[in-house]
Amino acid sequence: MDWGMKNRLSKIIKPDNGKALMLAVDHGYFLGPTSGLEDAEKTIAPLLPYTDSLMLTRGILRTSVCPEDAANVPIVLRVSGGNSVLDEDLSNEDITVGIKDAIKLNIAAMALSIYVGSGYQHKTLVNLAKLIDLGEEYGIPVLAVTAVGKNMARDERYLSLSCRIAAELGAHIVKTYYCDHFDQVVKKCPIPIVIAGGKKIEELAALELTYKAIHDGAVGVDMGRNIFQADSPVAMIQAVRTIVHEGNSVKKAYALYHSLKKEKKT
Ligand code: 5RP
């Protein structure tokens, strides 16, 4: 890996403990103004100080994130898209950002979804390979996002397949979901794994998910809805952070969540 690639990766997966807390706010690229992201600027700004990196589209980066506020926040740019929630088959995505514009945005990594087993499986996997070629050429890591096709089960077998294919194609990090026997997914995947939080669940359950994923070998999370849709997003990202970066228990993290939430109210 050349210097640039290593340096960019170290902005996302922290070298001191090998862990990563990524805030995902890229949902609008196919969901539009999803709840919690109606005013992206208002949602993102208070969370910036607590995230290691920010995953979002170029449109929201340019319109809704102050470059000075994000001076120390590495950007993971969502570069696949071209579909919407109205389409039956979400897998029909392509690369939607040119490498020059991505570089102009001073990004730390690029993110692209693959849809293993879906209608456009081949297209998304070849897109990943093409993006990795560009990333290698310019020293920019690629985060493969294993989206789950409609009739796929988010089980160890499926997620192991998707993560391993992403790694075999040359991705540098893969984002997937937590599942039973997740440690097996980790064991069969030679690149670092971060987990998405998935649909909003109770804060305690989201903290348990984070803890179990880290315990089973994930390097961290790339969490969105379970942070920005929490009752207190700023409290939640700090609670998630103590699990990812301080190895705190769920109990401690949940207690922190409540005390920070109460503080906010006062
Ligand atoms: C949307 C994405 C999100 O980045 C990813 O799912 C993480 O967000 P969440 O924790 O809300 O699932 O890729 O397609």
PDB file of N, CA, C and O and ligand atoms in Angstrom, residues 22-31 55-56 78 90 93 111-113 115 143 145-147 154 175-177 195-200 209 221-229, ligand 1:
ATOM      1  N   MET A  22     -17.779   5.649  12.232  1.00  0.00           N
ATOM      2  CA  MET A  22     -18.147   6.424  11.037  1.00  0.00           C
ATOM      3  C   MET A  22     -19.621   6.807  11.180  1.00  0.00           C
ATOM      4  O   MET A  22     -20.469   5.963  11.532  1.00  0.00           O
ATOM      5  N   LEU A  23     -19.935   8.074  10.915  1.00  0.00           N
ATOM      6  CA  LEU A  23     -21.334   8.514  10.934  1.00  0.00           C
ATOM      7  C   LEU A  23     -21.849   8.482   9.499  1.00  0.00           C
ATOM      8  O   LEU A  23     -21.284   9.148   8.618  1.00  0.00           O
ATOM      9  N   ALA A  24     -22.871   7.685   9.263  1.00  0.00           N
ATOM     10  CA  ALA A  24     -23.433   7.535   7.914  1.00  0.00           C
ATOM     11  C   ALA A  24     -24.646   8.434   7.755  1.00  0.00           C
ATOM     12  O   ALA A  24     -25.626   8.303   8.496  1.00  0.00           O
ATOM     13  N   VAL A  25     -24.553   9.366   6.809  1.00  0.00           N
ATOM     14  CA  VAL A  25     -25.704  10.231   6.515  1.00  0.00           C
ATOM     15  C   VAL A  25     -25.927  10.272   4.999  1.00  0.00           C
ATOM     16  O   VAL A  25     -26.369  11.277   4.442  1.00  0.00           O
ATOM     17  N   ASP A  26     -25.633   9.159   4.331  1.00  0.00           N
ATOM     18  CA  ASP A  26     -25.729   9.093   2.854  1.00  0.00           C
ATOM     19  C   ASP A  26     -27.080   8.578   2.372  1.00  0.00           C
ATOM     20  O   ASP A  26     -27.296   8.410   1.186  1.00  0.00           O
ATOM     21  N   HIS A  27     -28.009   8.346   3.300  1.00  0.00           N
ATOM     22  CA  HIS A  27     -29.259   7.670   2.967  1.00  0.00           C
ATOM     23  C   HIS A  27     -30.080   8.364   1.892  1.00  0.00           C
ATOM     24  O   HIS A  27     -30.822   7.739   1.151  1.00  0.00           O
ATOM     25  N   GLY A  28     -29.919   9.694   1.809  1.00  0.00           N
ATOM     26  CA  GLY A  28     -30.762  10.457   0.884  1.00  0.00           C
ATOM     27  C   GLY A  28     -30.520  10.140  -0.571  1.00  0.00           C
ATOM     28  O   GLY A  28     -31.351  10.435  -1.428  1.00  0.00           O
ATOM     29  N   TYR A  29     -29.390   9.462  -0.870  1.00  0.00           N
ATOM     30  CA  TYR A  29     -29.073   9.232  -2.291  1.00  0.00           C
ATOM     31  C   TYR A  29     -30.113   8.326  -2.928  1.00  0.00           C
ATOM     32  O   TYR A  29     -30.254   8.295  -4.154  1.00  0.00           O
ATOM     33  N   PHE A  30     -30.872   7.577  -2.081  1.00  0.00           N
ATOM     34  CA  PHE A  30     -31.965   6.795  -2.679  1.00  0.00           C
ATOM     35  C   PHE A  30     -33.252   6.918  -1.863  1.00  0.00           C
ATOM     36  O   PHE A  30     -34.333   6.611  -2.343  1.00  0.00           O
ATOM     37  N   LEU A  31     -33.139   7.438  -0.638  1.00  0.00           N
ATOM     38  CA  LEU A  31     -34.336   7.572   0.218  1.00  0.00           C
ATOM     39  C   LEU A  31     -34.881   8.998   0.244  1.00  0.00           C
ATOM     40  O   LEU A  31     -35.942   9.244   0.790  1.00  0.00           O
ATOM     41  N   MET A  55     -19.711   9.683   6.386  1.00  0.00           N
ATOM     42  CA  MET A  55     -20.061   9.067   5.103  1.00  0.00           C
ATOM     43  C   MET A  55     -21.292   9.767   4.544  1.00  0.00           C
ATOM     44  O   MET A  55     -22.357   9.768   5.166  1.00  0.00           O
ATOM     45  N   LEU A  56     -21.145  10.357   3.356  1.00  0.00           N
ATOM     46  CA  LEU A  56     -22.255  11.127   2.783  1.00  0.00           C
ATOM     47  C   LEU A  56     -22.044  11.325   1.294  1.00  0.00           C
ATOM     48  O   LEU A  56     -21.023  10.923   0.743  1.00  0.00           O
ATOM     49  N   ARG A  78     -19.927   8.672  -0.661  1.00  0.00           N
ATOM     50  CA  ARG A  78     -20.834   7.722  -1.330  1.00  0.00           C
ATOM     51  C   ARG A  78     -20.765   7.998  -2.833  1.00  0.00           C
ATOM     52  O   ARG A  78     -21.168   9.104  -3.282  1.00  0.00           O
ATOM     53  N   LEU A  90     -33.567  -2.270  -5.997  1.00  0.00           N
ATOM     54  CA  LEU A  90     -32.615  -1.223  -5.575  1.00  0.00           C
ATOM     55  C   LEU A  90     -31.202  -1.478  -6.094  1.00  0.00           C
ATOM     56  O   LEU A  90     -30.339  -0.614  -6.029  1.00  0.00           O
ATOM     57  N   GLU A  93     -27.687   0.131  -9.521  1.00  0.00           N
ATOM     58  CA  GLU A  93     -26.875   1.312  -9.202  1.00  0.00           C
ATOM     59  C   GLU A  93     -25.654   1.364 -10.127  1.00  0.00           C
ATOM     60  O   GLU A  93     -25.232   0.341 -10.661  1.00  0.00           O
ATOM     61  N   ALA A 111     -17.185   5.127  -1.119  1.00  0.00           N
ATOM     62  CA  ALA A 111     -18.076   4.024  -0.714  1.00  0.00           C
ATOM     63  C   ALA A 111     -19.012   3.656  -1.858  1.00  0.00           C
ATOM     64  O   ALA A 111     -19.584   4.534  -2.507  1.00  0.00           O
ATOM     65  N   LEU A 112     -19.156   2.374  -2.097  1.00  0.00           N
ATOM     66  CA  LEU A 112     -20.006   1.867  -3.184  1.00  0.00           C
ATOM     67  C   LEU A 112     -20.736   0.620  -2.715  1.00  0.00           C
ATOM     68  O   LEU A 112     -20.144  -0.223  -2.029  1.00  0.00           O
ATOM     69  N   SER A 113     -22.011   0.521  -3.064  1.00  0.00           N
ATOM     70  CA  SER A 113     -22.801  -0.644  -2.641  1.00  0.00           C
ATOM     71  C   SER A 113     -22.700  -1.786  -3.643  1.00  0.00           C
ATOM     72  O   SER A 113     -22.714  -1.550  -4.854  1.00  0.00           O
ATOM     73  N   TYR A 115     -24.610  -5.552  -4.536  1.00  0.00           N
ATOM     74  CA  TYR A 115     -25.867  -6.260  -4.256  1.00  0.00           C
ATOM     75  C   TYR A 115     -25.712  -7.720  -4.681  1.00  0.00           C
ATOM     76  O   TYR A 115     -26.157  -8.117  -5.753  1.00  0.00           O
ATOM     77  N   LEU A 143     -14.532   1.637   0.372  1.00  0.00           N
ATOM     78  CA  LEU A 143     -15.396   0.937   1.331  1.00  0.00           C
ATOM     79  C   LEU A 143     -16.518   0.280   0.534  1.00  0.00           C
ATOM     80  O   LEU A 143     -17.302   0.968  -0.133  1.00  0.00           O
ATOM     81  N   VAL A 145     -20.001  -1.540   0.445  1.00  0.00           N
ATOM     82  CA  VAL A 145     -21.191  -1.635   1.305  1.00  0.00           C
ATOM     83  C   VAL A 145     -22.008  -2.835   0.833  1.00  0.00           C
ATOM     84  O   VAL A 145     -22.486  -2.850  -0.304  1.00  0.00           O
ATOM     85  N   THR A 146     -22.149  -3.835   1.701  1.00  0.00           N
ATOM     86  CA  THR A 146     -22.888  -5.021   1.241  1.00  0.00           C
ATOM     87  C   THR A 146     -24.371  -4.779   1.482  1.00  0.00           C
ATOM     88  O   THR A 146     -24.901  -5.068   2.552  1.00  0.00           O
ATOM     89  N   ALA A 147     -25.015  -4.212   0.499  1.00  0.00           N
ATOM     90  CA  ALA A 147     -26.466  -4.019   0.610  1.00  0.00           C
ATOM     91  C   ALA A 147     -27.110  -5.406   0.519  1.00  0.00           C
ATOM     92  O   ALA A 147     -26.516  -6.344  -0.015  1.00  0.00           O
ATOM     93  N   ARG A 154     -30.256 -11.816   5.963  1.00  0.00           N
ATOM     94  CA  ARG A 154     -29.023 -11.237   6.519  1.00  0.00           C
ATOM     95  C   ARG A 154     -28.396 -12.247   7.470  1.00  0.00           C
ATOM     96  O   ARG A 154     -28.189 -11.981   8.635  1.00  0.00           O
ATOM     97  N   LYS A 175     -18.445  -2.732   4.694  1.00  0.00           N
ATOM     98  CA  LYS A 175     -19.496  -2.455   5.663  1.00  0.00           C
ATOM     99  C   LYS A 175     -20.599  -3.476   5.452  1.00  0.00           C
ATOM    100  O   LYS A 175     -21.084  -3.647   4.315  1.00  0.00           O
ATOM    101  N   THR A 176     -21.000  -4.116   6.527  1.00  0.00           N
ATOM    102  CA  THR A 176     -22.060  -5.101   6.420  1.00  0.00           C
ATOM    103  C   THR A 176     -22.959  -4.982   7.634  1.00  0.00           C
ATOM    104  O   THR A 176     -22.945  -3.949   8.302  1.00  0.00           O
ATOM    105  N   TYR A 177     -23.745  -6.001   7.894  1.00  0.00           N
ATOM    106  CA  TYR A 177     -24.659  -5.960   9.047  1.00  0.00           C
ATOM    107  C   TYR A 177     -24.226  -6.987  10.075  1.00  0.00           C
ATOM    108  O   TYR A 177     -23.559  -7.963   9.730  1.00  0.00           O
ATOM    109  N   ILE A 195     -19.844  -2.255  10.849  1.00  0.00           N
ATOM    110  CA  ILE A 195     -21.241  -2.653  10.679  1.00  0.00           C
ATOM    111  C   ILE A 195     -22.150  -1.433  10.600  1.00  0.00           C
ATOM    112  O   ILE A 195     -21.925  -0.424  11.270  1.00  0.00           O
ATOM    113  N   ALA A 196     -23.173  -1.564   9.743  1.00  0.00           N
ATOM    114  CA  ALA A 196     -24.225  -0.559   9.698  1.00  0.00           C
ATOM    115  C   ALA A 196     -25.140  -0.829  10.885  1.00  0.00           C
ATOM    116  O   ALA A 196     -25.221  -1.950  11.380  1.00  0.00           O
ATOM    117  N   GLY A 197     -25.830   0.214  11.328  1.00  0.00           N
ATOM    118  CA  GLY A 197     -26.744  -0.022  12.448  1.00  0.00           C
ATOM    119  C   GLY A 197     -28.064  -0.605  11.973  1.00  0.00           C
ATOM    120  O   GLY A 197     -28.783  -1.280  12.692  1.00  0.00           O
ATOM    121  N   GLY A 198     -28.393  -0.303  10.690  1.00  0.00           N
ATOM    122  CA  GLY A 198     -29.682  -0.762  10.170  1.00  0.00           C
ATOM    123  C   GLY A 198     -30.818   0.131  10.667  1.00  0.00           C
ATOM    124  O   GLY A 198     -30.596   1.215  11.189  1.00  0.00           O
ATOM    125  N   LYS A 199     -32.038  -0.366  10.487  1.00  0.00           N
ATOM    126  CA  LYS A 199     -33.223   0.424  10.860  1.00  0.00           C
ATOM    127  C   LYS A 199     -33.173   0.818  12.340  1.00  0.00           C
ATOM    128  O   LYS A 199     -32.536   0.122  13.149  1.00  0.00           O
ATOM    129  N   LYS A 200     -33.803   1.913  12.674  1.00  0.00           N
ATOM    130  CA  LYS A 200     -33.791   2.415  14.054  1.00  0.00           C
ATOM    131  C   LYS A 200     -34.368   1.376  15.005  1.00  0.00           C
ATOM    132  O   LYS A 200     -35.444   0.830  14.769  1.00  0.00           O
ATOM    133  N   LEU A 209     -25.827  -4.052  20.012  1.00  0.00           N
ATOM    134  CA  LEU A 209     -25.394  -4.442  18.659  1.00  0.00           C
ATOM    135  C   LEU A 209     -23.941  -4.001  18.436  1.00  0.00           C
ATOM    136  O   LEU A 209     -23.095  -4.768  17.982  1.00  0.00           O
ATOM    137  N   VAL A 221     -18.116   0.802  13.591  1.00  0.00           N
ATOM    138  CA  VAL A 221     -19.454   0.950  13.006  1.00  0.00           C
ATOM    139  C   VAL A 221     -19.442   2.051  11.956  1.00  0.00           C
ATOM    140  O   VAL A 221     -18.617   2.960  11.987  1.00  0.00           O
ATOM    141  N   ASP A 222     -20.400   1.908  11.028  1.00  0.00           N
ATOM    142  CA  ASP A 222     -20.696   2.992  10.086  1.00  0.00           C
ATOM    143  C   ASP A 222     -22.196   3.200  10.268  1.00  0.00           C
ATOM    144  O   ASP A 222     -23.002   2.668   9.524  1.00  0.00           O
ATOM    145  N   MET A 223     -22.530   3.908  11.334  1.00  0.00           N
ATOM    146  CA  MET A 223     -23.910   3.948  11.820  1.00  0.00           C
ATOM    147  C   MET A 223     -24.595   5.255  11.433  1.00  0.00           C
ATOM    148  O   MET A 223     -23.984   6.315  11.450  1.00  0.00           O
ATOM    149  N   GLY A 224     -25.847   5.127  11.070  1.00  0.00           N
ATOM    150  CA  GLY A 224     -26.615   6.311  10.667  1.00  0.00           C
ATOM    151  C   GLY A 224     -27.872   6.469  11.491  1.00  0.00           C
ATOM    152  O   GLY A 224     -27.897   7.141  12.508  1.00  0.00           O
ATOM    153  N   ARG A 225     -28.929   5.746  11.084  1.00  0.00           N
ATOM    154  CA  ARG A 225     -30.247   5.958  11.674  1.00  0.00           C
ATOM    155  C   ARG A 225     -30.257   5.770  13.195  1.00  0.00           C
ATOM    156  O   ARG A 225     -30.973   6.473  13.897  1.00  0.00           O
ATOM    157  N   ASN A 226     -29.500   4.839  13.704  1.00  0.00           N
ATOM    158  CA  ASN A 226     -29.500   4.635  15.155  1.00  0.00           C
ATOM    159  C   ASN A 226     -28.747   5.715  15.914  1.00  0.00           C
ATOM    160  O   ASN A 226     -28.728   5.714  17.143  1.00  0.00           O
ATOM    161  N   ILE A 227     -28.159   6.630  15.192  1.00  0.00           N
ATOM    162  CA  ILE A 227     -27.584   7.822  15.828  1.00  0.00           C
ATOM    163  C   ILE A 227     -28.502   9.014  15.528  1.00  0.00           C
ATOM    164  O   ILE A 227     -29.065   9.609  16.447  1.00  0.00           O
ATOM    165  N   PHE A 228     -28.702   9.341  14.251  1.00  0.00           N
ATOM    166  CA  PHE A 228     -29.417  10.597  13.981  1.00  0.00           C
ATOM    167  C   PHE A 228     -30.932  10.507  14.189  1.00  0.00           C
ATOM    168  O   PHE A 228     -31.620  11.520  14.193  1.00  0.00           O
ATOM    169  N   GLN A 229     -31.453   9.294  14.392  1.00  0.00           N
ATOM    170  CA  GLN A 229     -32.877   9.180  14.738  1.00  0.00           C
ATOM    171  C   GLN A 229     -33.074   8.868  16.228  1.00  0.00           C
ATOM    172  O   GLN A 229     -34.183   8.628  16.682  1.00  0.00           O
TER     173      GLN A 229
HETATM  174  C1  5RP B   1     -27.636   3.523   3.170  1.00  0.00           C
HETATM  175  C2  5RP B   1     -26.285   3.216   3.682  1.00  0.00           C
HETATM  176  C3  5RP B   1     -25.953   3.672   5.048  1.00  0.00           C
HETATM  177  O1  5RP B   1     -24.695   4.307   4.979  1.00  0.00           O
HETATM  178  C4  5RP B   1     -25.777   2.451   5.956  1.00  0.00           C
HETATM  179  O2  5RP B   1     -26.875   1.635   5.875  1.00  0.00           O
HETATM  180  C5  5RP B   1     -25.493   2.869   7.374  1.00  0.00           C
HETATM  181  O3  5RP B   1     -26.590   3.500   7.878  1.00  0.00           O
HETATM  182  P1  5RP B   1     -27.558   2.797   8.932  1.00  0.00           P
HETATM  183  O4  5RP B   1     -26.771   2.626  10.211  1.00  0.00           O
HETATM  184  O5  5RP B   1     -28.680   3.787   9.028  1.00  0.00           O
HETATM  185  O6  5RP B   1     -27.990   1.478   8.349  1.00  0.00           O
HETATM  186  O7  5RP B   1     -25.457   2.601   3.051  1.00  0.00           O
HETATM  187  O8  5RP B   1     -27.869   2.729   2.065  1.00  0.00           O
END
